[in-house]
Short mmCIF file of C-alpha atoms in Angstrom, two decimals:
data_model
loop_
_atom_site.label_atom_id
_atom_site.label_comp_id
_atom_site.label_asym_id
_atom_site.label_seq_id
_atom_site.Cartn_x
_atom_site.Cartn_y
_atom_site.Cartn_z
CA MET A 1 -4.45 16.02 -32.38
CA LYS A 2 -1.03 16.34 -30.76
CA ILE A 3 0.18 13.39 -32.76
CA SER A 4 -0.87 14.97 -36.01
CA VAL A 5 0.91 18.17 -35.02
CA ILE A 6 4.21 16.31 -34.75
CA GLU A 7 3.58 14.51 -38.00
CA GLN A 8 2.74 17.73 -39.72
CA GLU A 9 5.88 19.37 -38.40
CA PHE A 10 7.91 16.40 -39.55
CA THR A 11 6.45 16.40 -43.07
CA LYS A 12 7.04 20.11 -43.28
CA ALA A 13 10.66 19.63 -42.27
CA TYR A 14 11.04 16.95 -44.90
CA ASP A 15 9.61 19.08 -47.69
CA GLN A 16 11.81 21.95 -46.67
CA PHE A 17 15.14 20.26 -46.06
CA ALA A 18 15.17 16.97 -47.96
CA ASP A 19 16.90 18.44 -51.01
CA ALA A 20 19.45 20.38 -48.99
CA ILE A 21 20.39 17.36 -46.87
CA PHE A 22 20.57 15.19 -49.95
CA ARG A 23 22.84 17.70 -51.69
CA HIS A 24 25.11 17.83 -48.69
CA CYS A 25 25.31 14.05 -48.63
CA VAL A 26 26.04 13.78 -52.35
CA PHE A 27 29.00 16.13 -52.08
CA ARG A 28 30.27 14.37 -49.01
CA VAL A 29 30.03 10.73 -50.07
CA SER A 30 30.19 11.05 -53.87
CA ASP A 31 27.50 8.41 -54.28
CA ARG A 32 23.94 9.26 -55.16
CA GLU A 33 22.39 6.06 -53.76
CA LYS A 34 24.34 6.27 -50.54
CA ALA A 35 23.39 9.93 -50.25
CA LYS A 36 19.74 8.98 -50.59
CA ASP A 37 20.07 6.35 -47.90
CA ILE A 38 21.77 8.74 -45.52
CA THR A 39 19.11 11.39 -46.19
CA GLN A 40 16.36 8.93 -45.41
CA VAL A 41 18.01 7.67 -42.22
CA SER A 42 18.59 11.28 -41.15
CA PHE A 43 14.89 12.02 -41.35
CA VAL A 44 14.00 8.78 -39.55
CA ARG A 45 16.34 9.81 -36.74
CA LEU A 46 14.80 13.26 -36.70
CA TYR A 47 11.31 11.82 -36.34
CA ASP A 48 12.37 9.42 -33.59
CA TYR A 49 13.87 12.34 -31.73
CA MET A 50 10.78 14.51 -32.22
CA SER A 51 8.40 11.76 -31.15
CA GLN A 52 10.27 11.34 -27.88
CA GLY A 53 9.19 14.84 -27.04
CA LYS A 54 12.64 16.40 -27.08
CA GLU A 55 13.20 20.05 -27.88
CA ILE A 56 14.96 20.99 -31.10
CA GLU A 57 16.33 24.51 -31.19
CA ASN A 58 17.44 24.75 -34.77
CA LEU A 59 15.91 22.12 -36.98
CA ARG A 60 18.20 22.82 -39.94
CA ALA A 61 21.40 22.60 -37.92
CA PHE A 62 20.04 19.53 -36.15
CA LEU A 63 19.40 17.76 -39.45
CA TYR A 64 22.89 18.62 -40.70
CA ARG A 65 24.37 17.26 -37.51
CA ILE A 66 22.51 13.95 -37.91
CA ALA A 67 23.56 13.69 -41.53
CA ASN A 68 27.14 14.60 -40.64
CA ASN A 69 27.33 11.92 -37.97
CA LEU A 70 25.91 9.36 -40.38
CA ILE A 71 28.47 10.37 -43.02
CA ILE A 72 31.28 10.01 -40.48
CA ASP A 73 29.95 6.53 -39.69
CA GLU A 74 29.90 5.83 -43.42
CA TYR A 75 33.57 6.86 -43.72
CA ARG A 76 34.49 4.60 -40.83
CA LYS A 77 32.77 1.75 -42.60
CA LYS A 78 34.54 2.61 -45.83
CA LYS A 79 37.89 2.29 -44.13
CA THR A 80 37.28 -1.39 -43.65
CA ASP A 81 36.70 -1.66 -47.39
CA SER A 82 39.54 -1.51 -49.79
CA LEU A 83 40.59 2.06 -50.40
CA ASP A 84 41.90 1.11 -53.80
CA ARG A 85 38.52 -0.14 -54.83
CA MET A 86 37.00 3.17 -53.80
CA ARG A 87 39.52 4.97 -56.03
CA ASP A 88 38.61 2.78 -58.96
CA GLU A 89 34.98 3.77 -58.63
CA GLU A 90 35.80 7.42 -58.91
CA GLY A 91 33.82 7.87 -62.04
CA PHE A 92 30.53 7.36 -60.27
CA ASP A 93 27.09 7.74 -61.69
CA ILE A 94 25.47 10.89 -60.49
CA GLY A 95 22.11 9.97 -61.88
CA THR A 96 21.12 11.59 -65.12
CA GLU A 97 17.53 12.08 -64.11
CA SER A 98 18.03 15.36 -62.34
CA MET A 99 20.78 16.57 -64.59
CA LYS A 100 19.18 18.62 -67.30
CA ASP A 101 22.05 18.88 -69.72
CA ILE A 102 25.58 17.82 -70.19
CA GLU A 103 26.92 21.10 -68.95
CA THR A 104 25.25 20.88 -65.55
CA LYS A 105 26.28 17.28 -65.32
CA ASP A 106 29.78 18.32 -66.11
CA GLU A 107 29.73 21.08 -63.51
CA HIS A 108 28.44 18.71 -60.93
CA GLY A 109 31.02 16.08 -61.73
CA ARG A 110 33.80 18.60 -61.59
CA ALA A 111 32.69 19.91 -58.20
CA VAL A 112 32.48 16.41 -56.81
CA ALA A 113 35.84 15.51 -58.30
CA LEU A 114 37.40 18.56 -56.70
CA LEU A 115 35.95 17.79 -53.31
CA GLU A 116 37.10 14.21 -53.47
CA CYS A 117 40.69 15.40 -53.47
CA LEU A 118 40.26 17.00 -50.08
CA PRO A 119 40.81 15.39 -46.70
CA GLU A 120 37.57 14.60 -44.93
CA LYS A 121 37.73 17.44 -42.40
CA TYR A 122 38.34 20.03 -45.09
CA ARG A 123 35.67 18.63 -47.31
CA GLU A 124 33.14 18.73 -44.46
CA ALA A 125 33.80 22.38 -43.71
CA LEU A 126 33.87 23.44 -47.34
CA VAL A 127 30.66 21.66 -48.32
CA MET A 128 28.83 23.07 -45.33
CA ARG A 129 30.05 26.57 -45.95
CA HIS A 130 29.79 26.98 -49.70
CA ILE A 131 27.36 24.33 -50.88
CA ASP A 132 24.92 24.25 -47.94
CA GLY A 133 25.46 27.91 -47.15
CA LEU A 134 25.71 27.39 -43.40
CA SER A 135 27.36 30.08 -41.31
CA VAL A 136 30.78 29.44 -39.78
CA LYS A 137 29.16 29.71 -36.40
CA ASP A 138 26.60 27.00 -37.22
CA ILE A 139 29.28 24.71 -38.66
CA ALA A 140 31.42 25.20 -35.56
CA HIS A 141 28.45 24.41 -33.37
CA LEU A 142 27.35 21.28 -35.15
CA THR A 143 30.84 19.83 -35.63
CA HIS A 144 31.83 20.70 -32.04
CA GLU A 145 34.80 22.77 -33.21
CA THR A 146 35.69 26.40 -32.65
CA GLU A 147 34.77 28.95 -35.28
CA ASN A 148 38.43 29.65 -35.79
CA VAL A 149 39.22 26.04 -36.62
CA ILE A 150 36.38 25.95 -39.15
CA SER A 151 37.51 29.19 -40.81
CA VAL A 152 41.03 27.85 -41.11
CA ARG A 153 39.80 24.60 -42.59
CA ILE A 154 37.68 26.36 -45.21
CA HIS A 155 40.56 28.57 -46.14
CA ARG A 156 43.01 25.71 -46.42
CA ALA A 157 40.53 23.65 -48.40
CA ILE A 158 40.18 26.38 -51.01
CA GLU A 159 43.93 26.91 -51.07
CA LYS A 160 44.46 23.24 -51.67
CA LEU A 161 41.90 23.15 -54.48
CA GLN A 162 43.57 26.14 -56.09
CA ARG A 163 46.88 24.34 -56.06
CA LEU A 164 45.24 21.25 -57.49
CA ASN A 165 43.59 23.28 -60.19
CA VAL A 166 46.95 24.70 -61.14
CA GLN A 167 48.41 21.22 -61.35
CA THR A 168 45.47 19.79 -63.31
CA PRO A 169 44.30 22.39 -65.82
CA GLN A 170 40.61 22.76 -66.30
CA HIS A 171 38.65 23.58 -69.34
CA GLY A 172 37.02 26.96 -68.96
CA MET B 1 42.53 26.75 -72.85
CA PHE B 2 44.26 26.99 -69.49
CA LYS B 3 43.13 29.11 -66.65
CA LEU B 4 44.41 29.72 -63.13
CA PRO B 5 41.33 29.74 -60.99
CA ASN B 6 41.36 32.07 -58.02
CA MET B 7 39.55 31.58 -54.74
CA ASP B 8 36.21 32.94 -55.95
CA ASN B 9 36.41 30.76 -59.00
CA ILE B 10 36.71 27.62 -56.90
CA ILE B 11 33.72 28.59 -54.80
CA LYS B 12 31.77 29.46 -57.92
CA GLN B 13 32.64 26.10 -59.39
CA LEU B 14 31.38 24.33 -56.34
CA LYS B 15 28.18 26.34 -56.22
CA ASN B 16 27.48 25.77 -59.87
CA GLY B 17 28.02 22.08 -59.40
CA ALA B 18 25.60 21.99 -56.52
CA LYS B 19 22.97 24.19 -58.11
CA HIS B 20 21.04 21.42 -59.82
CA THR B 21 21.81 18.68 -57.37
CA ARG B 22 18.60 17.60 -55.79
CA LEU B 23 16.34 14.62 -55.40
CA SER B 24 14.14 13.91 -58.38
CA PHE B 25 10.43 14.27 -57.87
CA SER B 26 9.86 10.49 -57.80
CA GLU B 27 12.80 9.94 -55.45
CA LYS B 28 11.49 12.57 -53.09
CA SER B 29 7.94 11.21 -52.95
CA GLU B 30 9.21 7.65 -52.62
CA MET B 31 11.35 8.62 -49.66
CA LYS B 32 8.44 10.52 -48.17
CA ASN B 33 6.27 7.41 -48.36
CA VAL B 34 8.92 5.36 -46.59
CA LEU B 35 9.17 7.99 -43.87
CA LEU B 36 5.41 8.23 -43.41
CA GLN B 37 5.29 4.48 -43.07
CA HIS B 38 7.89 4.75 -40.35
CA VAL B 39 5.77 7.44 -38.68
CA ARG B 40 2.74 5.15 -38.79
CA ILE B 41 4.63 2.19 -37.33
CA HIS B 42 6.14 4.34 -34.57
CA PRO B 43 3.33 6.58 -33.40
CA VAL B 44 4.13 9.46 -31.11
CA ARG B 45 4.25 8.41 -27.47
CA GLY B 46 4.97 9.99 -24.13
CA ARG B 47 5.39 13.67 -23.56
CA GLU B 48 4.23 14.61 -26.99
CA GLY B 49 3.20 18.11 -26.17
CA SER B 50 6.67 19.30 -25.29
CA GLN B 51 8.53 18.64 -28.48
CA ARG B 52 8.01 21.68 -30.56
CA ALA B 53 10.92 21.98 -32.91
CA SER B 54 11.33 25.58 -33.81
CA THR B 55 12.16 25.53 -37.46
CA SER B 56 14.74 27.75 -39.00
CA ASN B 57 12.18 30.06 -40.48
CA GLY B 58 10.79 30.45 -36.98
CA ASP B 59 7.27 29.54 -35.96
CA ASN B 60 5.22 32.08 -34.16
CA PRO B 61 5.62 31.10 -30.50
CA ALA B 62 2.08 32.23 -29.77
CA ASN B 63 0.74 29.68 -32.21
CA THR B 64 2.71 26.77 -30.84
CA SER B 65 2.41 27.60 -27.15
CA VAL B 66 -0.83 25.63 -26.95
CA PHE B 67 1.04 22.47 -27.78
CA GLN B 68 3.92 23.19 -25.46
CA LYS B 69 1.90 22.31 -22.40
CA LYS B 70 3.33 19.17 -20.91
CA SER B 71 0.78 16.44 -20.46
CA ILE B 72 1.46 14.58 -17.22
CA PRO B 73 1.15 10.82 -17.70
CA SER B 74 -1.16 9.19 -15.19
CA PRO B 75 0.63 6.90 -12.72
CA PHE B 76 -2.36 4.55 -12.94
CA SER B 77 -2.29 4.41 -16.71
CA ILE B 78 -1.89 0.93 -18.16
CA GLN B 79 0.60 2.57 -20.55
CA SER B 80 3.14 2.87 -17.77
CA PHE B 81 3.13 -0.93 -17.40
CA ARG B 82 3.56 -1.60 -21.08
CA ASN B 83 6.67 -3.43 -22.22
CA THR B 84 7.78 -3.92 -18.64
CA LYS B 85 7.80 -6.79 -16.23
CA THR B 86 5.74 -4.82 -13.76
CA LEU B 87 2.34 -6.07 -14.87
CA PRO B 88 2.88 -9.84 -14.47
CA ILE B 89 4.62 -9.21 -11.15
CA LEU B 90 1.66 -7.15 -9.98
CA VAL B 91 -0.73 -9.90 -11.03
CA ILE B 92 1.22 -12.55 -9.12
CA VAL B 93 1.55 -10.35 -6.05
CA GLY B 94 -2.17 -9.60 -6.27
CA LEU B 95 -3.08 -13.27 -6.36
CA LEU B 96 -0.81 -14.14 -3.44
CA MET B 97 -2.02 -11.19 -1.42
CA GLY B 98 -5.63 -11.98 -2.22
CA GLY B 99 -5.27 -15.52 -0.91
CA SER B 100 -3.49 -14.56 2.28
CA VAL B 101 -5.78 -11.58 2.89
CA SER B 102 -8.92 -13.66 2.65
CA PHE B 103 -7.31 -16.27 4.92
CA ALA B 104 -6.34 -13.63 7.45
CA ALA B 105 -9.82 -12.10 7.23
CA GLU B 106 -11.40 -15.34 8.50
CA GLN B 107 -10.37 -14.63 12.09
CA THR B 108 -11.57 -11.04 12.19
CA VAL B 109 -14.35 -9.40 14.21
CA PRO B 110 -16.31 -6.19 13.46
CA GLY B 111 -14.05 -3.18 13.71
CA ASP B 112 -11.08 -4.99 12.18
CA VAL B 113 -9.66 -3.74 8.91
CA LEU B 114 -10.25 -7.04 7.15
CA PHE B 115 -13.75 -7.65 8.50
CA PRO B 116 -15.42 -6.29 5.32
CA VAL B 117 -13.28 -8.75 3.33
CA LYS B 118 -14.61 -11.58 5.46
CA VAL B 119 -18.24 -10.57 5.04
CA HIS B 120 -18.28 -9.27 1.48
CA VAL B 121 -15.66 -11.42 -0.21
CA ASN B 122 -15.17 -14.71 1.62
CA GLU B 123 -18.74 -15.29 2.72
CA ARG B 124 -20.25 -14.12 -0.52
CA ALA B 125 -17.95 -16.41 -2.47
CA ARG B 126 -18.83 -19.38 -0.30
CA GLY B 127 -22.52 -18.45 -0.32
CA ALA B 128 -22.47 -18.44 -4.11
CA VAL B 129 -21.64 -22.14 -4.06
CA ALA B 130 -24.95 -22.89 -2.33
CA ILE B 131 -27.50 -23.17 -5.11
CA THR B 132 -30.57 -24.94 -3.76
CA PRO B 133 -32.80 -23.07 -1.27
CA LYS B 134 -32.02 -25.70 1.34
CA ALA B 135 -28.25 -25.27 0.92
CA LYS B 136 -28.72 -21.52 1.09
CA ALA B 137 -30.64 -21.82 4.32
CA GLU B 138 -27.94 -24.05 5.76
CA TRP B 139 -25.29 -21.53 4.80
CA ASP B 140 -27.34 -18.79 6.46
CA VAL B 141 -27.43 -20.80 9.67
CA ARG B 142 -23.67 -21.18 9.42
CA LEU B 143 -23.36 -17.41 8.97
CA VAL B 144 -25.37 -16.78 12.11
CA GLU B 145 -22.96 -19.07 13.92
CA ARG B 146 -20.05 -17.04 12.58
CA ARG B 147 -21.68 -13.80 13.77
CA LEU B 148 -22.32 -15.41 17.14
CA LEU B 149 -18.67 -16.42 17.41
CA GLU B 150 -17.70 -12.82 16.75
CA VAL B 151 -20.06 -11.62 19.45
CA GLU B 152 -18.53 -14.12 21.87
CA LYS B 153 -15.03 -13.06 20.93
CA LEU B 154 -15.83 -9.40 21.44
CA ALA B 155 -17.68 -10.03 24.69
CA ALA B 156 -14.60 -11.77 26.05
CA ASP B 157 -12.39 -8.89 24.93
CA THR B 158 -12.47 -6.12 27.51
CA SER B 159 -10.55 -3.66 25.35
CA ALA B 160 -13.13 -3.78 22.53
CA PRO B 161 -15.25 -0.62 22.37
CA SER B 162 -18.94 -0.98 23.11
CA GLU B 163 -19.85 0.33 19.63
CA THR B 164 -18.24 -2.62 17.90
CA LYS B 165 -19.94 -4.97 20.34
CA ALA B 166 -23.25 -3.35 19.48
CA ILE B 167 -22.47 -3.78 15.76
CA ALA B 168 -21.62 -7.44 16.28
CA GLU B 169 -24.86 -8.02 18.15
CA LYS B 170 -26.81 -6.20 15.46
CA ASN B 171 -25.13 -8.37 12.84
CA PHE B 172 -26.12 -11.45 14.81
CA LYS B 173 -29.72 -10.28 14.92
CA ASP B 174 -29.81 -9.36 11.25
CA TYR B 175 -28.42 -12.68 10.19
CA SER B 176 -30.84 -14.54 12.48
CA GLU B 177 -33.61 -12.58 10.86
CA ARG B 178 -32.45 -13.88 7.51
CA VAL B 179 -32.66 -17.46 8.70
CA LYS B 180 -36.16 -16.82 10.04
CA ASN B 181 -37.19 -15.40 6.71
CA ARG B 182 -35.84 -18.51 5.03
CA ILE B 183 -37.93 -20.68 7.32
CA SER B 184 -41.11 -18.70 6.72
CA LYS B 185 -40.46 -18.85 2.99
CA PHE B 186 -40.19 -22.63 3.16
CA GLU B 187 -43.41 -22.60 5.07
CA LYS B 188 -45.12 -20.52 2.42
CA ASP B 189 -43.91 -22.81 -0.32
CA ASP B 190 -45.40 -25.81 1.55
CA ASP B 191 -41.89 -27.11 1.98
CA SER B 192 -42.52 -28.00 5.60
CA HIS B 193 -39.85 -30.66 5.75
CA ASP B 194 -37.09 -28.18 4.84
CA ALA B 195 -38.59 -25.59 7.17
CA ILE B 196 -38.49 -27.97 10.13
CA GLU B 197 -35.00 -29.13 9.28
CA THR B 198 -33.63 -25.59 9.02
CA ALA B 199 -35.33 -24.52 12.22
CA GLY B 200 -33.95 -27.63 13.90
CA LYS B 201 -30.42 -26.92 12.76
CA PHE B 202 -30.73 -23.31 13.84
CA SER B 203 -31.96 -24.11 17.32
CA GLU B 204 -29.35 -26.86 17.66
CA MET B 205 -26.59 -24.45 16.79
CA LEU B 206 -27.94 -21.88 19.22
CA ARG B 207 -28.20 -24.48 21.95
CA LYS B 208 -24.61 -25.51 21.35
CA HIS B 209 -23.41 -21.96 21.88
CA GLU B 210 -25.71 -21.47 24.80
CA GLY B 211 -24.04 -24.46 26.35
CA LYS B 212 -20.71 -22.68 26.12
CA PHE B 213 -22.11 -19.70 27.95
CA GLU B 214 -23.60 -21.90 30.57
CA LYS B 215 -20.25 -23.42 31.27
CA SER B 216 -18.75 -20.05 32.01
CA ASP B 217 -21.94 -18.98 33.65
CA ASP B 218 -22.53 -21.90 35.92
CA PRO B 219 -22.81 -20.90 39.58
CA ALA B 220 -19.96 -23.04 40.88
CA SER B 221 -17.36 -21.50 38.64
CA ARG B 222 -18.74 -18.05 39.24
CA ILE B 223 -18.37 -18.44 42.98
CA LEU B 224 -14.85 -19.66 42.42
CA LYS B 225 -14.10 -16.65 40.26
CA GLU B 226 -15.54 -14.25 42.72
CA GLU B 227 -13.61 -15.86 45.53
CA ASN B 228 -10.47 -15.61 43.52
CA LEU B 229 -11.05 -11.95 42.94
CA ILE B 230 -11.51 -11.37 46.62
CA VAL B 231 -8.44 -13.39 47.42
CA GLN B 232 -6.43 -11.55 44.82
CA ASN B 233 -7.56 -8.23 46.14
CA SER B 234 -6.71 -9.05 49.72
CA THR B 235 -3.51 -11.05 49.30
CA THR B 236 -1.35 -10.61 46.32
CA THR B 237 0.87 -13.58 47.12
CA VAL B 238 -1.75 -16.24 46.42
CA ASP B 239 -0.67 -18.63 43.73
CA ALA B 240 -3.28 -19.64 41.20
CA SER B 241 -3.50 -23.41 40.88
CA ASP B 242 -5.44 -23.35 37.64
CA PRO B 243 -4.62 -20.25 35.64
CA ALA B 244 -7.49 -20.66 33.23
CA LEU B 245 -10.03 -21.00 35.98
CA LEU B 246 -8.48 -18.40 38.20
CA ALA B 247 -8.01 -15.82 35.48
CA PRO B 248 -9.30 -12.54 36.80
CA MET B 249 -12.57 -11.67 35.18
CA SER B 250 -14.28 -8.40 35.73
CA PHE B 251 -17.93 -8.27 36.60
CA ASP B 252 -18.42 -5.98 33.70
CA GLU B 253 -17.26 -8.74 31.39
CA ASP B 254 -19.54 -11.19 33.13
CA GLU B 255 -22.42 -8.85 32.63
CA GLN B 256 -21.78 -8.64 28.94
CA LEU B 257 -21.51 -12.38 28.56
CA LYS B 258 -24.74 -12.72 30.45
CA GLU B 259 -26.42 -10.28 28.14
CA VAL B 260 -25.28 -12.15 25.09
CA HIS B 261 -26.33 -15.38 26.69
CA GLU B 262 -29.74 -13.93 27.32
CA LYS B 263 -30.08 -12.89 23.73
CA VAL B 264 -29.02 -16.24 22.40
CA ARG B 265 -31.44 -17.99 24.70
CA GLU B 266 -34.23 -15.69 23.56
CA MET B 267 -33.45 -16.45 19.96
CA ARG B 268 -33.24 -20.15 20.68
CA ASN B 269 -36.56 -20.20 22.46
CA GLU B 270 -38.14 -18.35 19.61
CA THR B 271 -36.77 -20.77 17.08
CA GLU B 272 -37.74 -23.80 19.07
CA LYS B 273 -41.22 -22.45 19.41
CA LYS B 274 -41.36 -21.95 15.70
CA GLN B 275 -40.02 -25.42 15.16
CA LYS B 276 -42.68 -26.88 17.42
CA GLU B 277 -45.38 -24.93 15.64
CA LEU B 278 -44.15 -26.19 12.34
CA LYS B 279 -43.97 -29.73 13.59
CA GLU B 280 -47.47 -29.54 14.94
CA LYS B 281 -48.76 -28.09 11.73
CA TYR B 282 -46.94 -30.73 9.81
CA ARG B 283 -48.22 -33.44 12.10
CA LYS B 284 -51.78 -32.22 11.72
CA GLU B 285 -51.36 -32.39 8.01
CA GLU B 286 -49.94 -35.85 8.38
CA VAL B 287 -52.77 -36.94 10.63
CA GLN B 288 -55.22 -35.60 8.12
CA ASN B 289 -53.44 -37.49 5.42
CA ILE B 290 -53.46 -40.66 7.49
CA VAL B 291 -57.14 -40.24 8.28
CA ILE B 292 -57.90 -39.75 4.64
CA GLU B 293 -55.82 -42.75 3.79
CA THR B 294 -57.44 -44.92 6.41
CA LEU B 295 -60.88 -43.80 5.38
CA GLN B 296 -60.06 -44.59 1.84
CA SER B 297 -58.67 -47.98 2.77
CA LYS B 298 -61.78 -48.75 4.85
CA GLU B 299 -63.99 -48.00 1.91
CA VAL B 300 -61.92 -50.21 -0.27
CA LYS B 301 -62.09 -52.97 2.27
CA ARG B 302 -65.82 -52.63 2.52
CA ALA B 303 -66.14 -52.74 -1.22
CA LEU B 304 -63.92 -55.78 -1.33
CA LYS B 305 -65.94 -57.45 1.35
CA GLU B 306 -69.12 -56.71 -0.51
CA ASN B 307 -67.65 -58.13 -3.61
CA THR B 308 -66.56 -61.31 -1.91
CA ARG B 309 -69.94 -61.64 -0.28
CA ARG B 310 -71.63 -61.26 -3.60
CA GLU B 311 -69.35 -63.86 -5.06
CA GLU B 312 -70.15 -66.20 -2.24
CA ILE B 313 -73.88 -65.67 -2.67
CA ARG B 314 -73.56 -66.25 -6.35
CA SER B 315 -71.60 -69.47 -5.87
CA ILE B 316 -74.13 -70.73 -3.30
CA PHE B 317 -76.95 -69.88 -5.64
CA GLU B 318 -75.22 -71.65 -8.49
CA LYS B 319 -74.61 -74.70 -6.32
CA ASN B 320 -78.23 -74.76 -5.32
CA THR B 321 -79.45 -74.58 -8.86
CA GLU B 322 -77.04 -77.34 -9.88
CA ASN B 323 -78.24 -79.53 -7.05
CA ASN B 324 -81.81 -78.89 -7.99
CA SER B 325 -81.24 -79.79 -11.61
CA LYS B 326 -79.42 -83.00 -10.62
CA LYS B 327 -82.27 -83.94 -8.36
CA SER B 328 -84.83 -83.38 -11.15
CA ASP B 329 -82.70 -85.48 -13.56
CA LYS B 330 -82.68 -88.31 -11.05
CA THR B 331 -86.45 -88.20 -10.66
CA ASP B 332 -86.81 -88.23 -14.45
CA ASP B 333 -84.67 -91.37 -14.66
CA ASN B 334 -86.78 -93.00 -12.04
#
């Protein structure tokens, strides 16, 4: 009975947060397949942690932390690859299945393209704040930074994007 | 059309881009299957009750408190030995200990910690090897000897409490009783040969041990011992020439040995009597058998004799008739 309780809790967590974690990953790694992999591994890690009988205070923040650590690992791996090759693949496939029309696809692509221009730290903070809708406090907690640092990063990220937008005009 | 996006515009852009970003239905269910498979392969172990993850929408603590009770894993659970080297080590240690324990138990007497091991493990194991009733009876005789040795050991030990001595003597009696039962069972089954043999072995063994007592009991040595005691009491400077012989022995100890001796002798007499009875019974049976056999053989002889006599008579008669016929032939010729 206890076992099924943990399984139930885990399935519930998956149903509730799978999309959010996946979205976060997509905007962080700009690759749908990689984002899927990271989402899956995040939930496997979550289950392993739960099944060891450890306490989880905030499941949502915990999941974001796992995903974030996995993404950081992914970036470290990427560094060993050729950065130039990564640039060449900029026009990635976001998967048409979930994109209902060209407009949404366009919006999505634009958002991803914008985020890709940002340094990793800024991107992390911005995605968490405005795409995942986490509070500054939560972001600070799960990235082990102070709230002030996170606020500054978000601000600078937006500033930078504004400047970029000025340099590269967008179609309204 | 060019536009200078402000801060809100950027955020709006991002949010719009993210709005429809999600896993497709098939992707989501596929991933779920993979995860459930992982769950099945790695079932929940250990302190499962304690891991209640409070989700962001907040579970009612009253509902989950039931599952928050920590279950304490049993220290004797086989689970605690899983995936460790402990179990094989325990098995090896157990085997080694078992061997040395049963070896150490061989020398014990009632009241020792390992005495039950001697009686219930060692002797039972060795008794199980004896399959035929005769072998069993022999083993029982051997067990009586073992009990007797214990009694002797305890009788010689002045520090042993009288209760343990009483237990040892009771054991000796009980085991002797078993041998007697064996003998009477042989008797019932008309297996008189085995009965006599067992009784013989039993009395022989008893006599052997009685002999030991007699040695320590014989008057000459007793006088020597008593003298030694007197000498030791009066002059402490006397040097003992033979330490074994001159070892101080209390009268109390002597008394006990005597008692045991008496008991053994009683038992021996009883067994010898039984043996004699059996022998006599057996002999009677034998005599009867011999008588029957001799009677039978006499009859046969008589029959044979009669036969031969008949044969003889017949041959004489035949000869006579032949002679007669020859004579008549001769007279005819004439």
